[in-house]
Amino acid sequence: MKIIYKRQTTMKVAQFSRIGFIMAAAGSAVGLGNIWKFPYMTGEYGGGAFVLVYLITITFVGFSVMVAEMLVGALGRLDTVGSFEKLAPPNQKGWKYAGFMGFNGLIIMTFYSVVIGWIFYYLFEIFSGLPIQTDQAKAAFDALVGEKAGIQIFWHTVAVIIVGYIVHKGIKGGIEKFNLILMPTLLLILFGMLAYAMTLDGFSKAWDFMFASDWSKINSEAIVRAVGHSFFTLSLGMGAIMTYAASLPKNASITKTAFIVTFMDTLIALVAGLVIYSFLFHEGAPAAQGPGLVFISLPVVLSNFGTLGTVLALLFFLALAFAGLTSAISLVEPVVQYLIDRFGWTRHKAVIFSSLLYWLVGIGALLSYTKAWGALFSIGGKPLFDILEYTTDSILLPLGGLLIAIFVGYILQKERVYAALEHEMGEKYFNVWRFSIRYIAPIALVFMMLNLMGILNI
Ligand code: PHE
């Protein structure tokens, strides 16, 4: 059967501008993973050693896979399934199934948009005052998550609608435009907060906590989570970067762009961690707080700063909302592009269909944390929310990364890869990169998955 791709039949395909692409890819990478998850995971797994594993993985695995993923998109110029299919050699067209990694985005969105909903709720709650005591803040957060299903569904729905609206406007008029506004604003807010945090005496403690490696606290779970998180935070292994790269301007350098995005993403995670822990340690609060860190501890700590604290909280949650939204659109776009490319659907129809899907499962995810419905939406005692998060973050994204590494390292003709990248990297670095994508990345990923499955236990 001959498949006709809409993109190939329509002459004019929207392309990002160069800066638009960088902002969109960085917008995808910089998300809740950086500002919400990275800081609390660092706290849970003991600080410096976790940060170090994370930084090593980003440098030696994350960056290489980012280049590979951009390459598949930029050469394929189709949706994820189409790109794999088009680039695979004639007798290996089965690789197109790897393209279904694009659907992971919708799985992630089921809980991602619930968390964005919490952020929206907090943005409004801040106006009625910050909680003064931890007990009070914890009770408020627990009440939201454990009891207020209706309110959560409301804000989750708001998040779904906003994301759908932006995606439905397309690459140029929606995704690029919003990223060009939201990303610089986010940077401004975070670096402004960093400047302020540096004046606090908690800053040096935060610095030590994050950069002094205490290996006694690190265990195999921490390592697996750090590796998994480095994929999540860079948006790798599910085709988001690949999908954006299909609209990469022809003259843009893949290597340079991947480097800027990786660098920005890492920097912002570190800055977010430093800011949050400076505030926390300034007030003598402990580090290990779990997912409630920014929803419970941070507001309480900021309440001690008076009116300034309210402003800081507002700016922080605004930054969090922006980061979440720009990532969310990149989670939905792969499936939308697949439906458009493959079935000739209108963008409108594709957005409504995919939004409805994850909206519905997202309700199940949020209900799985409630007291009333928790049991119904849990499997083997584990809430659906956690199952969805763990499956994507620790299994599906690394698996996607592995497929990309194998495809680019072994399946795609070397000459093609060479022609696309050598002039950007130079012979020497090209060889280093190729070694990383053929050996280091697959070994690290397989090692991690074996660990996860309990087959290996380092
Ligand atoms: N990178 C995003 C974050 O850090 C999440 C994400 C994962 C976005 C995968 C797109 C694809 O929050």
Coordinates of C-alpha atoms and ligand atoms in Angstrom, one line a residue:
M1 CA 0.0 0.0 0.0
K2 CA 1.4 3.4 -0.9
I3 CA 1.1 5.8 1.9
I4 CA 0.7 9.4 0.9
Y5 CA 2.0 11.9 3.4
K6 CA 0.3 15.2 3.6
R7 CA 3.6 16.9 4.2
Q8 CA 5.0 15.6 1.0
T9 CA 2.0 16.6 -1.1
T10 CA 1.6 20.1 0.3
M11 CA 4.4 22.3 -1.0
K12 CA 4.6 24.7 1.9
V13 CA 5.4 23.1 5.2
A14 CA 5.8 25.5 8.1
Q15 CA 9.3 25.8 9.3
F16 CA 10.7 27.3 12.6
S17 CA 13.0 30.3 12.4
R18 CA 16.3 29.4 13.9
I19 CA 15.8 31.1 17.2
G20 CA 12.2 29.9 17.2
F21 CA 13.4 26.3 16.9
I22 CA 16.0 26.8 19.8
M23 CA 13.3 28.3 22.0
A24 CA 10.8 25.6 21.1
A25 CA 13.2 22.8 21.8
A26 CA 14.5 24.4 24.9
G27 CA 10.8 25.1 25.9
S28 CA 10.2 21.4 25.5
A29 CA 13.2 20.4 27.5
V30 CA 12.8 23.0 30.3
G31 CA 9.7 21.9 32.1
L32 CA 8.3 20.6 35.4
G33 CA 11.1 18.2 35.2
N34 CA 13.6 21.0 35.9
I35 CA 11.7 23.1 38.3
W36 CA 9.5 20.7 40.2
K37 CA 11.0 17.2 39.8
F38 CA 14.8 17.8 39.7
P39 CA 14.9 19.7 43.0
Y40 CA 12.8 17.3 44.9
M41 CA 14.5 14.2 43.5
T42 CA 17.9 15.8 44.5
G43 CA 16.5 16.2 48.0
E44 CA 15.1 12.7 48.1
Y45 CA 18.3 11.0 46.9
G46 CA 20.6 13.0 49.0
G47 CA 22.0 15.9 47.0
G48 CA 25.5 16.1 45.4
A49 CA 26.0 12.5 44.3
F50 CA 22.6 12.4 42.6
V51 CA 23.4 15.7 40.8
L52 CA 26.7 14.3 39.7
V53 CA 25.2 11.1 38.2
Y54 CA 22.7 13.3 36.5
L55 CA 25.3 15.6 35.0
I56 CA 27.5 12.7 33.8
T57 CA 24.5 11.1 32.1
I58 CA 23.5 14.3 30.4
T59 CA 27.0 14.9 29.1
F60 CA 27.8 11.4 27.9
V61 CA 24.5 10.0 27.0
G62 CA 21.8 12.8 26.9
F63 CA 23.6 15.1 24.5
S64 CA 24.5 12.4 22.0
V65 CA 21.0 11.1 22.0
M66 CA 19.7 14.6 21.5
V67 CA 21.8 15.0 18.4
A68 CA 20.6 11.6 17.1
E69 CA 17.0 12.4 17.7
M70 CA 17.3 15.8 16.0
L71 CA 19.0 14.1 13.1
V72 CA 16.2 11.6 12.5
G73 CA 13.7 14.4 12.5
A74 CA 15.7 16.7 10.3
L75 CA 16.5 14.0 7.7
G76 CA 13.0 12.5 7.8
R77 CA 11.0 15.7 7.9
L78 CA 7.9 13.7 8.7
D79 CA 6.0 12.6 11.9
T80 CA 7.9 10.2 14.0
V81 CA 6.5 7.0 12.4
G82 CA 7.0 8.5 8.9
S83 CA 10.6 9.6 9.6
F84 CA 11.7 6.1 10.8
E85 CA 10.0 4.5 7.9
K86 CA 11.4 6.8 5.4
L87 CA 15.0 6.6 6.7
A88 CA 15.1 2.8 7.3
P89 CA 16.7 0.7 4.6
P90 CA 14.2 -1.1 2.3
N91 CA 14.4 -4.5 4.1
Q92 CA 14.0 -3.0 7.6
K93 CA 10.9 -0.9 7.3
G94 CA 9.7 -2.5 10.6
W95 CA 11.6 0.3 12.2
K96 CA 8.6 2.5 11.6
Y97 CA 7.1 0.9 14.8
A98 CA 9.8 2.7 16.8
G99 CA 8.0 5.9 15.7
F100 CA 5.1 5.0 17.9
M101 CA 7.2 6.3 20.7
G102 CA 5.5 9.6 19.8
F103 CA 2.5 8.2 21.7
N104 CA 4.4 8.3 25.0
G105 CA 3.8 12.0 25.0
L106 CA 0.1 11.4 25.6
I107 CA 0.9 9.0 28.4
I108 CA 3.1 11.6 30.0
M109 CA 0.5 14.3 29.5
T110 CA -2.0 12.3 31.6
F111 CA -0.2 13.3 34.8
Y112 CA 1.8 16.3 33.5
S113 CA -1.4 18.2 32.9
V114 CA -2.7 17.3 36.3
V115 CA 0.4 18.9 37.8
I116 CA 0.0 22.0 35.6
G117 CA -3.5 22.1 37.0
W118 CA -2.1 22.1 40.6
I119 CA 0.2 25.0 39.6
F120 CA -2.8 27.0 38.2
Y121 CA -4.7 26.4 41.4
Y122 CA -1.7 27.6 43.5
L123 CA -1.3 30.7 41.3
F124 CA -4.8 31.7 42.4
E125 CA -4.4 30.5 46.0
I126 CA -1.4 32.7 46.5
F127 CA -3.6 35.8 46.5
S128 CA -5.4 34.6 49.6
G129 CA -2.1 34.4 51.5
L130 CA 0.7 32.0 51.9
P131 CA 0.5 29.3 54.6
I132 CA 2.6 30.1 57.6
Q133 CA 3.1 26.6 59.0
T134 CA 4.2 23.4 57.3
D135 CA 1.3 21.5 58.9
Q136 CA -1.1 23.9 57.4
A137 CA 0.6 23.9 54.0
K138 CA 0.7 20.1 54.0
A139 CA -2.9 19.9 55.0
A140 CA -3.8 22.2 52.1
F141 CA -1.9 20.3 49.6
D142 CA -3.1 16.9 50.8
A143 CA -6.7 18.3 50.8
L144 CA -6.3 19.4 47.2
V145 CA -4.8 16.1 46.0
G146 CA -6.7 13.8 48.3
E147 CA -10.1 15.3 48.5
K148 CA -10.8 18.0 46.0
A149 CA -11.3 15.9 42.9
G150 CA -13.7 18.4 41.3
I151 CA -11.3 21.3 41.6
Q152 CA -8.5 19.2 40.2
I153 CA -10.6 18.1 37.3
F154 CA -11.4 21.8 36.6
W155 CA -7.8 22.9 36.5
H156 CA -6.6 19.9 34.6
T157 CA -9.3 20.7 32.0
V158 CA -8.1 24.3 31.9
A159 CA -4.5 23.0 31.2
V160 CA -5.8 20.7 28.5
I161 CA -7.7 23.5 26.8
I162 CA -4.7 26.0 26.9
V163 CA -2.3 23.4 25.5
G164 CA -4.8 22.3 22.9
Y165 CA -5.3 25.9 21.9
I166 CA -1.6 26.5 21.3
V167 CA -1.0 23.3 19.5
H168 CA -4.0 23.9 17.3
K169 CA -2.4 27.1 16.1
G170 CA 0.4 25.1 14.5
I171 CA 4.2 25.3 14.4
K172 CA 4.5 28.9 13.5
G173 CA 1.5 30.7 14.9
G174 CA 1.3 28.6 18.0
I175 CA 4.3 26.7 19.2
E176 CA 7.0 29.1 18.0
K177 CA 5.1 32.2 19.0
F178 CA 4.3 31.1 22.5
N179 CA 7.8 29.8 23.1
L180 CA 9.3 33.0 22.0
I181 CA 7.3 34.8 24.6
L182 CA 7.2 32.3 27.5
M183 CA 10.8 31.1 27.5
P184 CA 12.6 34.5 27.8
T185 CA 10.1 35.5 30.5
L186 CA 10.8 32.2 32.4
L187 CA 14.6 32.9 32.2
L188 CA 14.2 36.4 33.4
I189 CA 12.1 35.3 36.4
L190 CA 14.4 32.4 37.4
F191 CA 17.7 34.4 37.1
G192 CA 16.1 37.3 38.9
M193 CA 15.2 34.9 41.7
L194 CA 18.7 33.4 41.6
A195 CA 20.2 36.9 42.0
Y196 CA 18.1 37.4 45.1
A197 CA 18.8 33.9 46.5
M198 CA 22.5 34.6 46.3
T199 CA 22.1 37.4 48.9
L200 CA 20.7 34.9 51.4
D201 CA 23.0 32.9 53.7
G202 CA 21.1 29.8 52.7
F203 CA 22.8 30.0 49.3
S204 CA 26.2 28.6 50.3
K205 CA 24.4 25.7 52.1
A206 CA 22.3 25.1 49.0
W207 CA 25.5 25.2 46.9
D208 CA 27.2 22.6 49.1
F209 CA 24.1 20.4 49.2
M210 CA 23.9 20.3 45.4
F211 CA 27.6 20.1 44.5
A212 CA 29.3 18.3 47.4
S213 CA 29.0 14.6 46.5
D214 CA 28.2 12.3 49.4
W215 CA 28.4 8.8 47.9
S216 CA 27.2 7.1 51.0
K217 CA 23.6 8.2 50.2
I218 CA 23.7 7.0 46.6
N219 CA 22.2 3.6 45.8
S220 CA 21.2 1.8 42.6
E221 CA 17.7 3.2 42.8
A222 CA 19.1 6.7 42.9
I223 CA 21.3 6.0 39.9
V224 CA 18.5 4.5 37.8
R225 CA 16.3 7.5 38.7
A226 CA 19.1 10.0 37.8
V227 CA 19.6 8.3 34.4
G228 CA 15.9 8.1 33.7
H229 CA 15.4 11.7 34.7
S230 CA 18.1 12.9 32.4
F231 CA 16.1 11.6 29.5
F232 CA 12.9 13.0 30.9
T233 CA 14.4 16.4 31.4
L234 CA 15.8 16.6 27.9
S235 CA 12.6 15.4 26.4
L236 CA 14.4 12.5 24.8
G237 CA 13.1 9.1 23.8
M238 CA 9.5 10.0 22.8
G239 CA 9.9 11.9 19.6
A240 CA 9.2 15.4 20.8
I241 CA 12.5 16.8 19.7
M242 CA 12.3 14.6 16.6
T243 CA 8.9 16.1 15.7
Y244 CA 10.1 19.6 16.2
A245 CA 13.3 18.9 14.2
A246 CA 11.1 17.9 11.2
S247 CA 10.5 21.7 10.9
L248 CA 14.1 22.6 11.6
P249 CA 15.2 25.4 9.2
K250 CA 17.5 23.8 6.6
N251 CA 20.6 25.9 7.4
A252 CA 20.5 25.3 11.2
S253 CA 23.3 23.3 12.9
I254 CA 22.0 20.3 14.7
T255 CA 25.0 19.9 16.9
K256 CA 25.0 23.6 18.0
T257 CA 21.3 23.6 18.6
A258 CA 21.5 20.3 20.6
F259 CA 24.3 21.8 22.6
I260 CA 22.4 25.0 23.4
V261 CA 19.3 23.1 24.4
T262 CA 21.1 20.6 26.6
F263 CA 23.1 23.4 28.2
M264 CA 20.0 25.6 28.9
D265 CA 18.1 22.7 30.3
T266 CA 20.8 21.7 32.7
L267 CA 21.5 25.2 33.8
I268 CA 17.9 25.9 34.6
A269 CA 17.5 22.7 36.6
L270 CA 20.6 23.7 38.7
V271 CA 19.4 27.3 39.1
A272 CA 15.9 26.1 40.2
G273 CA 17.5 23.8 42.7
L274 CA 19.8 26.5 44.0
V275 CA 16.9 29.0 44.3
I276 CA 14.6 26.5 46.1
Y277 CA 17.2 25.2 48.5
S278 CA 18.5 28.7 49.3
F279 CA 15.1 29.7 50.5
L280 CA 14.6 26.4 52.3
F281 CA 18.0 26.4 54.1
H282 CA 17.6 30.1 54.9
E283 CA 14.7 29.1 57.1
G284 CA 16.4 26.0 58.3
A285 CA 13.9 23.6 56.6
P286 CA 15.1 20.1 55.8
A287 CA 15.9 19.0 52.2
A288 CA 14.0 15.8 51.7
Q289 CA 10.4 16.7 51.1
G290 CA 9.3 14.7 48.1
P291 CA 6.9 15.9 45.4
G292 CA 5.4 18.3 47.9
L293 CA 8.6 20.4 47.9
V294 CA 7.4 23.3 45.8
F295 CA 3.8 23.0 46.9
I296 CA 4.3 22.7 50.6
S297 CA 7.7 23.7 51.8
L298 CA 8.4 26.5 49.5
P299 CA 5.2 28.5 50.2
V300 CA 5.8 28.2 53.9
V301 CA 9.3 29.3 53.7
L302 CA 8.4 32.3 51.5
S303 CA 5.6 33.4 53.9
N304 CA 8.5 34.5 56.2
F305 CA 9.5 37.0 53.6
G306 CA 6.3 39.0 54.0
T307 CA 4.9 40.8 50.9
L308 CA 8.2 40.1 49.0
G309 CA 7.5 36.4 49.7
T310 CA 4.1 36.6 48.1
V311 CA 5.6 38.3 45.0
L312 CA 8.4 35.6 44.9
A313 CA 5.8 32.8 45.2
L314 CA 3.7 34.3 42.4
L315 CA 6.7 34.7 40.1
F316 CA 7.9 31.2 41.0
F317 CA 4.6 29.5 40.2
L318 CA 4.3 31.6 37.0
A319 CA 7.7 30.4 35.9
L320 CA 6.6 26.9 36.7
A321 CA 3.4 27.3 34.7
F322 CA 5.2 28.6 31.7
A323 CA 7.8 25.8 31.9
G324 CA 5.0 23.2 32.1
L325 CA 3.0 24.6 29.2
T326 CA 5.9 24.9 26.8
S327 CA 6.8 21.3 27.5
A328 CA 3.2 20.1 27.3
I329 CA 2.8 21.4 23.8
S330 CA 5.8 19.3 22.7
L331 CA 4.2 16.3 24.3
V332 CA 1.0 16.6 22.3
E333 CA 2.5 17.7 19.0
P334 CA 4.0 14.3 17.9
V335 CA 0.7 12.5 17.9
V336 CA -1.0 15.5 16.3
Q337 CA 1.6 15.5 13.6
Y338 CA 1.3 11.8 13.1
L339 CA -2.5 12.0 12.7
I340 CA -2.1 14.9 10.2
D341 CA 0.7 13.3 8.2
R342 CA -0.6 9.8 8.1
F343 CA -4.3 10.2 7.9
G344 CA -4.7 13.6 6.5
W345 CA -6.7 14.8 9.5
T346 CA -7.1 18.5 10.0
R347 CA -5.0 19.9 12.9
H348 CA -8.2 20.8 14.6
K349 CA -9.5 17.3 14.6
A350 CA -6.1 15.8 15.6
V351 CA -5.9 18.1 18.6
I352 CA -9.4 17.4 19.8
F353 CA -8.9 13.7 19.5
S354 CA -5.5 13.5 21.3
S355 CA -6.6 16.0 24.0
L356 CA -9.7 14.0 24.8
L357 CA -7.7 10.9 25.2
Y358 CA -5.2 12.2 27.7
W359 CA -7.7 14.4 29.4
L360 CA -9.8 11.3 30.2
V361 CA -6.9 9.1 31.5
G362 CA -5.6 12.2 33.3
I363 CA -8.8 12.2 35.3
G364 CA -8.2 8.6 36.3
A365 CA -4.6 9.6 37.3
L366 CA -5.8 12.4 39.6
L367 CA -8.6 10.3 41.1
S368 CA -6.0 7.6 41.9
Y369 CA -4.6 10.0 44.6
T370 CA -8.0 10.8 46.1
K371 CA -9.2 9.0 49.2
A372 CA -12.6 8.3 47.7
W373 CA -11.5 6.8 44.4
G374 CA -7.9 5.8 45.1
A375 CA -8.5 2.1 45.5
L376 CA -10.5 2.0 42.2
F377 CA -7.7 3.6 40.2
S378 CA -4.8 1.7 41.7
I379 CA -3.2 -1.5 40.4
G380 CA -1.5 -3.7 42.9
G381 CA -1.7 -1.0 45.5
K382 CA 0.0 1.5 43.3
P383 CA -1.9 4.6 42.2
L384 CA -2.4 5.0 38.5
F385 CA -0.6 8.4 38.7
D386 CA 2.6 6.7 39.9
I387 CA 2.3 3.9 37.5
L388 CA 2.0 6.3 34.5
E389 CA 4.9 8.4 35.8
Y390 CA 7.2 5.5 36.5
T391 CA 6.5 3.7 33.3
T392 CA 7.3 6.7 31.1
D393 CA 10.2 8.2 33.0
S394 CA 12.0 5.0 33.9
I395 CA 11.0 2.5 31.1
L396 CA 9.5 4.0 28.0
L397 CA 11.8 7.0 27.6
P398 CA 15.0 5.1 28.1
L399 CA 13.6 2.4 25.7
G400 CA 12.9 5.1 23.1
G401 CA 16.4 6.5 23.6
L402 CA 17.8 3.1 23.1
L403 CA 15.9 2.6 19.8
I404 CA 17.1 6.0 18.6
A405 CA 20.7 5.3 19.5
I406 CA 20.6 1.9 17.7
F407 CA 18.8 3.3 14.7
V408 CA 21.3 6.2 14.2
G409 CA 24.3 4.2 15.3
Y410 CA 23.7 1.0 13.3
I411 CA 20.8 1.2 10.9
L412 CA 21.1 4.5 9.2
Q413 CA 23.8 4.5 6.6
K414 CA 27.0 5.8 8.0
E415 CA 27.6 8.0 5.0
R416 CA 24.3 9.8 5.5
V417 CA 25.0 10.5 9.1
Y418 CA 28.5 11.5 8.3
A419 CA 27.3 13.9 5.5
A420 CA 24.8 15.5 7.9
L421 CA 27.1 16.0 11.0
E422 CA 30.8 15.8 10.1
H423 CA 30.9 19.4 8.7
E424 CA 29.3 20.6 12.0
M425 CA 31.5 18.6 14.4
G426 CA 34.7 17.9 12.5
E427 CA 36.1 14.5 12.1
K428 CA 37.4 14.0 15.6
Y429 CA 34.3 15.0 17.5
F430 CA 32.1 13.1 15.0
N431 CA 34.0 10.0 15.9
V432 CA 33.6 10.6 19.6
W433 CA 29.9 11.3 19.1
R434 CA 29.4 8.1 17.0
F435 CA 31.3 6.0 19.6
S436 CA 29.0 7.4 22.3
I437 CA 25.8 6.7 20.3
R438 CA 26.9 3.2 19.3
Y439 CA 28.4 2.0 22.6
I440 CA 28.1 4.3 25.6
A441 CA 24.4 5.3 25.2
P442 CA 23.1 1.7 24.5
I443 CA 25.2 0.2 27.3
A444 CA 24.1 2.8 29.8
L445 CA 20.5 2.3 28.8
V446 CA 20.5 -1.4 28.8
F447 CA 22.3 -1.4 32.1
M448 CA 19.7 0.8 33.5
M449 CA 16.8 -1.2 32.2
L450 CA 18.3 -4.5 33.5
N451 CA 18.6 -2.8 36.9
L452 CA 15.0 -1.7 36.7
M453 CA 13.7 -5.2 35.9
G454 CA 15.6 -6.5 38.9
I455 CA 17.8 -8.7 36.7
L456 CA 20.9 -6.8 37.6
N457 CA 21.4 -5.1 40.9
I458 CA 24.4 -2.9 41.2
Ligands
PHE1 N1 11.4 17.7 29.4 C1 10.1 18.0 30.1 C2 10.4 18.4 31.5 O1 11.5 18.4 31.9 C3 9.2 16.8 30.0 C4 9.1 16.2 28.6 C5 9.5 14.9 28.5 C6 8.7 17.0 27.6 C7 9.4 14.3 27.2 C8 8.6 16.4 26.3 C9 9.0 15.1 26.1 O2 9.5 18.6 32.2

